[in-house]
């Protein structure tokens, strides 16, 4: 069957069931709206003759709704079904790497030896757990080409904080504390400038608007004489989904000026197993285990953002770091690692995520990880090739693991990125990342990942093509009212943001 025929078939199927979720949704009131005064939630009589012995004030009426146990149960279970997730369907959020989390990882993380290990138990009784962490450190060091690894940070942004503090510690140790400037391209993820500012650095922006990539000339201009430059924070591939092709020359110039290169590793899915960021000049990099290595995002579990650094920077890493002495694994803290930037997290970080990531890595093997990157890039380029006639592709192609489109072709007819995103909701598809990166107007950043089937990618392409065709045909009014099939319709997002109502009142 040719690709073209398949798309037509899916499109016909869509005519029958335009909303993937239609008919499966429950409207849900607030619990207070359900309560009935004649149906108390708890029907125990007041205890007689018992005095409170806890010394706490007696509990008055705290305004909990009077609902029965089954009502409470159904209320929260229904709400939980509104929580869209990668286990529901396609989730093409650019920059977020929403890939399938293999259940094998969950199974391994639930082994009692892993699930019940206690952070305060003696190291001699937790050798298996420490070995898991040590092996993960070693593998992340190998994959990045950055051999100093600390698993402690609890998310990508936390890893950025750890990494930039490591850089600052290194400058302090070398008598370079005066370096107060951090270079950041304008396409950066918001956490990069936020981290630099939190660490007290002054930001200097490298413009990339015209090309989507950093040029050597723009970098040189931002670097100036470089005497006060502490470092540069860059993600590669960048947030436009493009590989920074001048990175070797740029990192060389940065190093010559005495700065460190912080690599934001959130986009490592495009490179894993194919290229080592250390070889591109990166000195410090965080890894989002919950992106590249498939551990759950957010609600499904805590994130995890290990950092990897060069041998030179390793002494400044946060603690604890797992070490191997002979056949014994142990945690090294500040009493032994005197140059450390300090401690950022209780105990060892998110151990359950370390287990899941190692399980993912070992079950893929070196060849499997390489294929992850190849297939992620292939999926994104397939979407780009199919949609670039219908939507404006600001930087042409090919792309890396995500593709960037804009609403330039649509916007004169009044249909903009937000309308396109809401129309995807109407059709049962979670939208892409919208209005990011900030360097292009009306951005739509699409990251399909390697775990989506061609069918689900084709369905997305079909709906996107239909939207573009309807706009072209002048059928535009409907777009401003979508979504109509979802439990909540179009929100007044400006008022919601400016005058948030955070508390229910009768
Ligand atoms: C996701 C992301 C981050 C932040 O990671 P969190 O784990 O969400 O804190 C930083 N940079 C980029 C490019 C990202 O996509």
Short mmCIF file of N, CA and C in Angstrom, two decimals, residues 205-374:
data_model
loop_
_atom_site.label_atom_id
_atom_site.label_comp_id
_atom_site.label_asym_id
_atom_site.label_seq_id
_atom_site.Cartn_x
_atom_site.Cartn_y
_atom_site.Cartn_z
N UNK A 205 22.89 38.09 24.89
CA UNK A 205 22.14 37.27 23.94
C UNK A 205 22.87 37.17 22.60
N UNK A 206 22.95 35.95 22.08
CA UNK A 206 23.50 35.72 20.74
C UNK A 206 22.31 35.65 19.78
N UNK A 207 22.19 36.60 18.83
CA UNK A 207 21.01 36.58 17.95
C UNK A 207 21.10 35.46 16.90
N UNK A 208 19.97 34.78 16.65
CA UNK A 208 19.95 33.69 15.65
C UNK A 208 18.75 33.82 14.72
N UNK A 209 17.99 34.89 14.88
CA UNK A 209 16.71 35.06 14.18
C UNK A 209 16.75 34.77 12.69
N UNK A 210 17.80 35.28 12.02
CA UNK A 210 17.83 35.19 10.55
C UNK A 210 18.06 33.77 10.07
N UNK A 211 18.92 33.04 10.77
CA UNK A 211 19.42 31.77 10.25
C UNK A 211 18.89 30.56 11.00
N UNK A 212 18.36 30.79 12.20
CA UNK A 212 17.94 29.65 13.02
C UNK A 212 19.12 29.01 13.73
N UNK A 213 20.32 29.37 13.33
CA UNK A 213 21.52 28.80 13.95
C UNK A 213 22.43 29.93 14.40
N UNK A 214 23.35 29.63 15.31
CA UNK A 214 24.38 30.61 15.68
C UNK A 214 25.39 30.69 14.54
N UNK A 215 25.79 31.91 14.23
CA UNK A 215 26.88 32.05 13.27
C UNK A 215 28.14 32.42 14.04
N UNK A 216 29.28 32.13 13.44
CA UNK A 216 30.55 32.47 14.10
C UNK A 216 30.62 33.99 14.31
N UNK A 217 30.13 34.74 13.33
CA UNK A 217 30.20 36.21 13.43
C UNK A 217 29.36 36.70 14.61
N UNK A 218 28.13 36.19 14.74
CA UNK A 218 27.25 36.63 15.83
C UNK A 218 27.84 36.22 17.18
N UNK A 219 28.45 35.04 17.20
CA UNK A 219 29.07 34.59 18.45
C UNK A 219 30.23 35.50 18.84
N UNK A 220 31.10 35.81 17.85
CA UNK A 220 32.27 36.66 18.13
C UNK A 220 31.84 38.01 18.66
N UNK A 221 30.80 38.53 18.06
CA UNK A 221 30.27 39.83 18.47
C UNK A 221 29.81 39.79 19.94
N UNK A 222 29.10 38.73 20.30
CA UNK A 222 28.62 38.59 21.69
C UNK A 222 29.78 38.34 22.65
N UNK A 223 30.78 37.60 22.19
CA UNK A 223 31.92 37.25 23.05
C UNK A 223 32.77 38.48 23.39
N UNK A 224 32.91 39.38 22.40
CA UNK A 224 33.78 40.55 22.61
C UNK A 224 35.19 40.09 22.96
N UNK A 225 35.83 40.75 23.94
CA UNK A 225 37.18 40.30 24.31
C UNK A 225 37.13 39.06 25.21
N UNK A 226 35.93 38.71 25.66
CA UNK A 226 35.74 37.46 26.40
C UNK A 226 36.29 37.46 27.82
N UNK A 227 36.88 38.56 28.27
CA UNK A 227 37.57 38.56 29.58
C UNK A 227 36.61 38.30 30.73
N UNK A 228 35.36 38.75 30.57
CA UNK A 228 34.40 38.56 31.66
C UNK A 228 33.37 37.48 31.38
N UNK A 229 33.62 36.73 30.30
CA UNK A 229 32.64 35.69 29.95
C UNK A 229 32.92 34.41 30.75
N UNK A 230 31.92 33.97 31.50
CA UNK A 230 32.05 32.75 32.30
C UNK A 230 31.74 31.52 31.45
N UNK A 231 30.80 31.68 30.51
CA UNK A 231 30.43 30.52 29.71
C UNK A 231 29.31 30.81 28.74
N UNK A 232 28.85 29.74 28.11
CA UNK A 232 27.78 29.84 27.11
C UNK A 232 26.84 28.66 27.35
N UNK A 233 25.55 28.92 27.25
CA UNK A 233 24.56 27.82 27.40
C UNK A 233 23.86 27.62 26.06
N UNK A 234 24.02 26.43 25.51
CA UNK A 234 23.45 26.17 24.18
C UNK A 234 22.91 24.76 24.15
N UNK A 235 21.77 24.58 23.50
CA UNK A 235 21.32 23.22 23.24
C UNK A 235 21.57 22.89 21.77
N UNK A 236 22.05 21.67 21.53
CA UNK A 236 22.38 21.25 20.18
C UNK A 236 21.95 19.81 19.98
N UNK A 237 21.01 19.51 19.07
CA UNK A 237 20.33 20.46 18.20
C UNK A 237 19.57 21.52 19.01
N UNK A 238 19.39 22.67 18.36
CA UNK A 238 18.78 23.78 19.07
C UNK A 238 17.25 23.69 19.07
N UNK A 239 16.61 24.69 19.64
CA UNK A 239 15.15 24.61 19.80
C UNK A 239 14.40 24.84 18.49
N UNK A 240 15.12 25.15 17.41
CA UNK A 240 14.48 25.19 16.08
C UNK A 240 14.59 23.81 15.43
N UNK A 241 15.15 22.85 16.17
CA UNK A 241 15.31 21.50 15.62
C UNK A 241 16.48 21.39 14.66
N UNK A 242 17.40 22.35 14.73
CA UNK A 242 18.53 22.39 13.80
C UNK A 242 19.85 22.10 14.50
N UNK A 243 20.73 21.40 13.80
CA UNK A 243 22.06 21.15 14.34
C UNK A 243 22.89 22.42 14.19
N UNK A 244 23.58 22.78 15.26
CA UNK A 244 24.45 23.97 15.23
C UNK A 244 25.73 23.60 14.49
N UNK A 245 25.76 23.91 13.19
CA UNK A 245 26.84 23.37 12.38
C UNK A 245 28.19 24.05 12.62
N UNK A 246 28.20 25.24 13.21
CA UNK A 246 29.48 25.90 13.48
C UNK A 246 29.96 25.69 14.91
N UNK A 247 29.40 24.67 15.56
CA UNK A 247 29.65 24.54 17.00
C UNK A 247 31.12 24.29 17.33
N UNK A 248 31.84 23.57 16.46
CA UNK A 248 33.24 23.28 16.78
C UNK A 248 34.05 24.55 16.83
N UNK A 249 33.84 25.42 15.86
CA UNK A 249 34.60 26.67 15.82
C UNK A 249 34.19 27.57 16.99
N UNK A 250 32.88 27.61 17.25
CA UNK A 250 32.38 28.45 18.34
C UNK A 250 32.92 27.98 19.68
N UNK A 251 32.90 26.67 19.91
CA UNK A 251 33.37 26.19 21.22
C UNK A 251 34.88 26.43 21.37
N UNK A 252 35.59 26.35 20.25
CA UNK A 252 37.04 26.62 20.31
C UNK A 252 37.29 28.07 20.72
N UNK A 253 36.56 28.98 20.10
CA UNK A 253 36.72 30.41 20.43
C UNK A 253 36.35 30.67 21.90
N UNK A 254 35.28 30.02 22.34
CA UNK A 254 34.85 30.20 23.74
C UNK A 254 35.94 29.71 24.69
N UNK A 255 36.48 28.53 24.41
CA UNK A 255 37.52 27.96 25.29
C UNK A 255 38.78 28.83 25.28
N UNK A 256 39.12 29.35 24.12
CA UNK A 256 40.32 30.22 24.06
C UNK A 256 40.13 31.47 24.92
N UNK A 257 38.87 31.90 25.04
CA UNK A 257 38.60 33.09 25.85
C UNK A 257 38.44 32.74 27.34
N UNK A 258 38.55 31.44 27.66
CA UNK A 258 38.49 31.04 29.07
C UNK A 258 37.09 30.72 29.57
N UNK A 259 36.12 30.59 28.66
CA UNK A 259 34.75 30.28 29.08
C UNK A 259 34.46 28.79 28.99
N UNK A 260 33.43 28.36 29.71
CA UNK A 260 32.98 26.97 29.65
C UNK A 260 31.70 26.87 28.82
N UNK A 261 31.55 25.72 28.18
CA UNK A 261 30.41 25.48 27.30
C UNK A 261 29.41 24.58 28.05
N UNK A 262 28.25 25.17 28.43
CA UNK A 262 27.20 24.38 29.04
C UNK A 262 26.29 23.85 27.93
N UNK A 263 26.18 22.56 27.81
CA UNK A 263 25.30 21.96 26.80
C UNK A 263 23.98 21.56 27.46
N UNK A 264 22.91 22.18 27.03
CA UNK A 264 21.58 21.78 27.51
C UNK A 264 21.26 20.46 26.81
N UNK A 265 21.18 19.39 27.57
CA UNK A 265 21.06 18.06 26.97
C UNK A 265 19.64 17.59 26.71
N UNK A 266 18.67 18.51 26.81
CA UNK A 266 17.28 18.09 26.64
C UNK A 266 17.03 17.51 25.25
N UNK A 267 17.82 17.92 24.27
CA UNK A 267 17.61 17.43 22.91
C UNK A 267 18.54 16.27 22.53
N UNK A 268 19.03 15.59 23.55
CA UNK A 268 19.99 14.50 23.32
C UNK A 268 19.36 13.34 22.54
N UNK A 269 18.04 13.27 22.50
CA UNK A 269 17.38 12.19 21.76
C UNK A 269 17.81 12.17 20.29
N UNK A 270 18.22 13.33 19.78
CA UNK A 270 18.61 13.40 18.38
C UNK A 270 20.03 12.88 18.15
N UNK A 271 20.82 12.78 19.21
CA UNK A 271 22.24 12.46 19.05
C UNK A 271 22.67 11.17 19.72
N UNK A 272 21.85 10.70 20.66
CA UNK A 272 22.30 9.60 21.53
C UNK A 272 22.82 8.41 20.69
N UNK A 273 24.00 7.96 21.04
CA UNK A 273 24.60 6.83 20.33
C UNK A 273 25.24 7.19 19.01
N UNK A 274 25.00 8.43 18.53
CA UNK A 274 25.55 8.85 17.22
C UNK A 274 26.73 9.80 17.39
N UNK A 275 26.63 10.74 18.34
CA UNK A 275 27.69 11.74 18.53
C UNK A 275 27.83 12.02 20.01
N UNK A 276 29.07 12.29 20.44
CA UNK A 276 29.31 12.61 21.85
C UNK A 276 29.43 14.12 22.01
N UNK A 277 28.53 14.71 22.81
CA UNK A 277 28.61 16.17 22.99
C UNK A 277 29.99 16.63 23.46
N UNK A 278 30.68 15.80 24.25
CA UNK A 278 32.03 16.18 24.69
C UNK A 278 32.94 16.46 23.50
N UNK A 279 32.73 15.72 22.40
CA UNK A 279 33.56 15.91 21.21
C UNK A 279 33.18 17.19 20.48
N UNK A 280 32.03 17.77 20.80
CA UNK A 280 31.61 19.03 20.18
C UNK A 280 32.04 20.22 21.04
N UNK A 281 32.77 19.94 22.10
CA UNK A 281 33.30 21.03 22.92
C UNK A 281 32.51 21.29 24.20
N UNK A 282 31.45 20.51 24.44
CA UNK A 282 30.66 20.71 25.66
C UNK A 282 31.50 20.35 26.89
N UNK A 283 31.45 21.21 27.92
CA UNK A 283 32.17 20.94 29.17
C UNK A 283 31.25 20.38 30.25
N UNK A 284 30.00 20.84 30.25
CA UNK A 284 29.02 20.41 31.25
C UNK A 284 27.70 20.21 30.52
N UNK A 285 26.99 19.15 30.87
CA UNK A 285 25.70 18.92 30.21
C UNK A 285 24.76 18.22 31.17
N UNK A 286 23.49 18.64 31.15
CA UNK A 286 22.52 17.86 31.91
C UNK A 286 21.82 16.91 30.95
N UNK A 287 21.31 15.85 31.52
CA UNK A 287 20.55 14.89 30.72
C UNK A 287 19.18 14.76 31.36
N UNK A 288 18.13 14.86 30.56
CA UNK A 288 16.79 14.63 31.09
C UNK A 288 16.50 13.15 30.94
N UNK A 289 16.66 12.41 32.04
CA UNK A 289 16.35 10.97 31.94
C UNK A 289 14.91 10.79 31.48
N UNK A 290 14.03 11.75 31.87
CA UNK A 290 12.61 11.65 31.52
C UNK A 290 12.34 12.09 30.09
N UNK A 291 13.35 12.47 29.36
CA UNK A 291 13.16 12.69 27.92
C UNK A 291 13.89 11.57 27.18
N UNK A 292 15.20 11.71 27.05
CA UNK A 292 15.97 10.77 26.23
C UNK A 292 15.86 9.32 26.70
N UNK A 293 15.83 9.11 28.01
CA UNK A 293 15.91 7.74 28.50
C UNK A 293 14.57 7.22 29.05
N UNK A 294 13.50 7.87 28.62
CA UNK A 294 12.13 7.32 28.71
C UNK A 294 11.57 7.14 30.12
N UNK A 295 12.18 7.74 31.14
CA UNK A 295 11.54 7.63 32.46
C UNK A 295 10.34 8.59 32.44
N UNK A 296 9.30 8.33 33.24
CA UNK A 296 8.06 9.13 33.11
C UNK A 296 8.28 10.62 33.38
N UNK A 297 7.47 11.44 32.69
CA UNK A 297 7.50 12.89 32.93
C UNK A 297 6.53 13.24 34.05
N UNK A 298 6.86 14.25 34.78
CA UNK A 298 5.93 14.92 35.69
C UNK A 298 5.02 13.96 36.45
N UNK A 299 3.72 14.07 36.17
CA UNK A 299 2.71 13.34 36.92
C UNK A 299 2.98 11.84 37.05
N UNK A 300 3.68 11.26 36.08
CA UNK A 300 3.95 9.83 36.15
C UNK A 300 5.09 9.49 37.07
N UNK A 301 5.76 10.47 37.62
CA UNK A 301 6.90 10.20 38.49
C UNK A 301 7.81 11.41 38.46
N UNK A 302 8.74 11.51 39.36
CA UNK A 302 9.63 12.67 39.36
C UNK A 302 10.55 12.65 38.16
N UNK A 303 11.04 13.80 37.76
CA UNK A 303 12.03 13.85 36.70
C UNK A 303 13.39 13.48 37.26
N UNK A 304 14.40 13.51 36.39
CA UNK A 304 15.76 13.28 36.86
C UNK A 304 16.71 13.93 35.87
N UNK A 305 17.63 14.73 36.37
CA UNK A 305 18.52 15.49 35.48
C UNK A 305 19.98 15.39 35.81
N UNK A 306 20.58 14.17 35.69
CA UNK A 306 22.01 14.02 35.97
C UNK A 306 22.86 15.01 35.18
N UNK A 307 24.02 15.36 35.71
CA UNK A 307 24.93 16.17 34.91
C UNK A 307 26.23 15.42 34.65
N UNK A 308 26.78 15.69 33.46
CA UNK A 308 28.01 15.06 33.02
C UNK A 308 29.00 16.18 32.73
N UNK A 309 30.24 16.01 33.18
CA UNK A 309 31.24 17.07 32.99
C UNK A 309 32.57 16.47 32.54
N UNK A 310 33.46 17.36 32.05
CA UNK A 310 34.80 16.92 31.66
C UNK A 310 35.59 16.49 32.91
N UNK A 311 36.69 15.80 32.64
CA UNK A 311 37.56 15.34 33.73
C UNK A 311 38.02 16.53 34.58
N UNK A 312 38.31 17.66 33.90
CA UNK A 312 38.82 18.84 34.63
C UNK A 312 37.78 19.40 35.61
N UNK A 313 36.52 19.30 35.22
CA UNK A 313 35.47 19.89 36.07
C UNK A 313 34.95 18.90 37.12
N UNK A 314 35.32 17.64 37.00
CA UNK A 314 34.75 16.60 37.87
C UNK A 314 34.90 16.89 39.37
N UNK A 315 36.03 17.47 39.82
CA UNK A 315 36.14 17.71 41.27
C UNK A 315 35.08 18.66 41.82
N UNK A 316 34.49 19.49 40.94
CA UNK A 316 33.54 20.52 41.42
C UNK A 316 32.09 20.05 41.40
N UNK A 317 31.88 18.85 40.87
CA UNK A 317 30.50 18.31 40.78
C UNK A 317 29.81 18.34 42.14
N UNK A 318 28.46 18.40 42.12
CA UNK A 318 27.74 18.25 43.40
C UNK A 318 27.99 16.86 43.99
N UNK A 319 27.65 16.69 45.23
CA UNK A 319 27.74 15.38 45.89
C UNK A 319 26.33 14.92 46.27
N UNK A 320 26.10 13.62 46.47
CA UNK A 320 27.09 12.55 46.42
C UNK A 320 27.32 12.04 45.00
N UNK A 321 28.50 11.44 44.82
CA UNK A 321 28.84 10.75 43.57
C UNK A 321 29.16 9.31 43.98
N UNK A 322 28.73 8.36 43.17
CA UNK A 322 29.01 6.95 43.52
C UNK A 322 30.41 6.60 43.04
N UNK A 323 31.20 6.01 43.92
CA UNK A 323 32.55 5.59 43.57
C UNK A 323 32.69 4.08 43.75
N UNK A 324 33.67 3.53 43.02
CA UNK A 324 33.95 2.11 43.17
C UNK A 324 35.37 1.97 43.71
N UNK A 325 35.49 1.33 44.85
CA UNK A 325 36.82 1.06 45.42
C UNK A 325 36.99 -0.45 45.48
N UNK A 326 37.87 -0.98 44.66
CA UNK A 326 37.97 -2.44 44.58
C UNK A 326 36.66 -2.97 44.05
N UNK A 327 36.02 -3.85 44.82
CA UNK A 327 34.74 -4.40 44.38
C UNK A 327 33.57 -3.74 45.11
N UNK A 328 33.85 -2.69 45.87
CA UNK A 328 32.82 -2.08 46.71
C UNK A 328 32.36 -0.74 46.15
N UNK A 329 31.04 -0.54 46.18
CA UNK A 329 30.47 0.74 45.71
C UNK A 329 30.13 1.59 46.92
N UNK A 330 30.37 2.90 46.81
CA UNK A 330 30.12 3.78 47.95
C UNK A 330 29.77 5.17 47.49
N UNK A 331 29.12 5.93 48.37
CA UNK A 331 28.77 7.32 48.07
C UNK A 331 29.85 8.24 48.64
N UNK A 332 30.38 9.12 47.80
CA UNK A 332 31.39 10.07 48.28
C UNK A 332 30.74 11.43 48.51
N UNK A 333 30.95 11.98 49.70
CA UNK A 333 30.35 13.26 50.09
C UNK A 333 31.43 14.34 50.22
N UNK A 334 31.01 15.50 50.75
CA UNK A 334 31.90 16.66 50.76
C UNK A 334 33.16 16.47 51.62
N UNK A 335 33.10 15.55 52.61
CA UNK A 335 34.30 15.36 53.42
C UNK A 335 35.45 14.79 52.60
N UNK A 336 35.10 14.06 51.51
CA UNK A 336 36.17 13.50 50.66
C UNK A 336 36.35 14.32 49.39
N UNK A 337 35.27 14.92 48.93
CA UNK A 337 35.34 15.70 47.68
C UNK A 337 35.33 17.17 48.05
N UNK A 338 36.51 17.64 48.45
CA UNK A 338 36.61 18.97 49.07
C UNK A 338 36.29 20.13 48.13
N UNK A 339 36.46 19.91 46.84
CA UNK A 339 36.25 21.01 45.88
C UNK A 339 34.80 21.09 45.40
N UNK A 340 33.96 20.22 45.87
CA UNK A 340 32.58 20.16 45.37
C UNK A 340 31.84 21.49 45.52
N UNK A 341 30.89 21.72 44.60
CA UNK A 341 30.04 22.91 44.74
C UNK A 341 28.99 22.72 45.84
N UNK A 342 28.85 21.50 46.33
CA UNK A 342 27.95 21.28 47.46
C UNK A 342 26.86 20.27 47.15
N UNK A 343 25.83 20.30 47.97
CA UNK A 343 24.77 19.32 47.85
C UNK A 343 23.48 20.01 47.43
N UNK A 344 22.71 19.38 46.56
CA UNK A 344 21.51 20.02 45.99
C UNK A 344 20.24 19.26 46.27
N UNK A 345 20.36 18.09 46.84
CA UNK A 345 19.20 17.20 46.86
C UNK A 345 19.37 16.25 48.03
N UNK A 346 18.25 15.88 48.65
CA UNK A 346 18.32 14.90 49.72
C UNK A 346 18.86 13.59 49.18
N UNK A 347 19.73 12.95 49.91
CA UNK A 347 20.25 11.64 49.55
C UNK A 347 20.83 11.62 48.13
N UNK A 348 20.36 10.65 47.30
CA UNK A 348 21.07 10.39 46.04
C UNK A 348 20.34 10.89 44.80
N UNK A 349 19.24 11.60 44.95
CA UNK A 349 18.43 11.95 43.78
C UNK A 349 17.35 10.89 43.59
N UNK A 350 16.77 10.85 42.39
CA UNK A 350 15.59 10.01 42.14
C UNK A 350 16.00 8.60 41.77
N UNK A 351 16.29 7.79 42.79
CA UNK A 351 16.84 6.46 42.52
C UNK A 351 15.95 5.63 41.59
N UNK A 352 14.64 5.68 41.78
CA UNK A 352 13.74 4.89 40.93
C UNK A 352 13.89 5.23 39.46
N UNK A 353 14.22 6.48 39.18
CA UNK A 353 14.42 6.90 37.78
C UNK A 353 15.77 6.39 37.26
N UNK A 354 16.74 6.30 38.15
CA UNK A 354 18.04 5.75 37.73
C UNK A 354 17.87 4.29 37.30
N UNK A 355 17.06 3.56 38.06
CA UNK A 355 16.81 2.16 37.71
C UNK A 355 16.12 2.08 36.34
N UNK A 356 15.09 2.89 36.15
CA UNK A 356 14.35 2.85 34.87
C UNK A 356 15.26 3.22 33.70
N UNK A 357 16.07 4.25 33.88
CA UNK A 357 16.95 4.68 32.77
C UNK A 357 17.97 3.60 32.43
N UNK A 358 18.52 2.97 33.46
CA UNK A 358 19.51 1.91 33.18
C UNK A 358 18.83 0.73 32.47
N UNK A 359 17.61 0.43 32.90
CA UNK A 359 16.85 -0.65 32.27
C UNK A 359 16.62 -0.32 30.78
N UNK A 360 16.26 0.93 30.51
CA UNK A 360 16.02 1.36 29.13
C UNK A 360 17.30 1.24 28.30
N UNK A 361 18.41 1.71 28.88
CA UNK A 361 19.68 1.72 28.15
C UNK A 361 20.14 0.30 27.87
N UNK A 362 20.10 -0.56 28.90
CA UNK A 362 20.60 -1.92 28.70
C UNK A 362 19.70 -2.72 27.78
N UNK A 363 18.37 -2.46 27.82
CA UNK A 363 17.49 -3.22 26.94
C UNK A 363 17.62 -2.77 25.48
N UNK A 364 18.08 -1.53 25.25
CA UNK A 364 18.30 -1.08 23.88
C UNK A 364 19.68 -1.48 23.36
N UNK A 365 20.67 -1.43 24.22
CA UNK A 365 22.03 -1.70 23.78
C UNK A 365 22.55 -0.53 22.96
N UNK A 366 23.84 -0.59 22.62
CA UNK A 366 24.46 0.52 21.89
C UNK A 366 23.79 0.71 20.53
N UNK A 367 23.51 -0.41 19.85
CA UNK A 367 22.91 -0.30 18.51
C UNK A 367 21.48 0.23 18.60
N UNK A 368 20.77 -0.20 19.64
CA UNK A 368 19.38 0.25 19.82
C UNK A 368 19.30 1.74 20.10
N UNK A 369 20.23 2.24 20.92
CA UNK A 369 20.21 3.68 21.23
C UNK A 369 20.50 4.50 19.98
N UNK A 370 21.42 3.99 19.17
CA UNK A 370 21.75 4.68 17.93
C UNK A 370 20.51 4.75 17.03
N UNK A 371 19.77 3.67 17.03
CA UNK A 371 18.56 3.63 16.20
C UNK A 371 17.48 4.57 16.74
N UNK A 372 17.46 4.75 18.07
CA UNK A 372 16.53 5.71 18.67
C UNK A 372 16.74 7.07 18.01
N UNK A 373 18.00 7.52 17.98
CA UNK A 373 18.29 8.84 17.40
C UNK A 373 17.93 8.87 15.92
N UNK A 374 18.29 7.81 15.21
CA UNK A 374 18.03 7.79 13.76
C UNK A 374 16.53 7.84 13.47
#
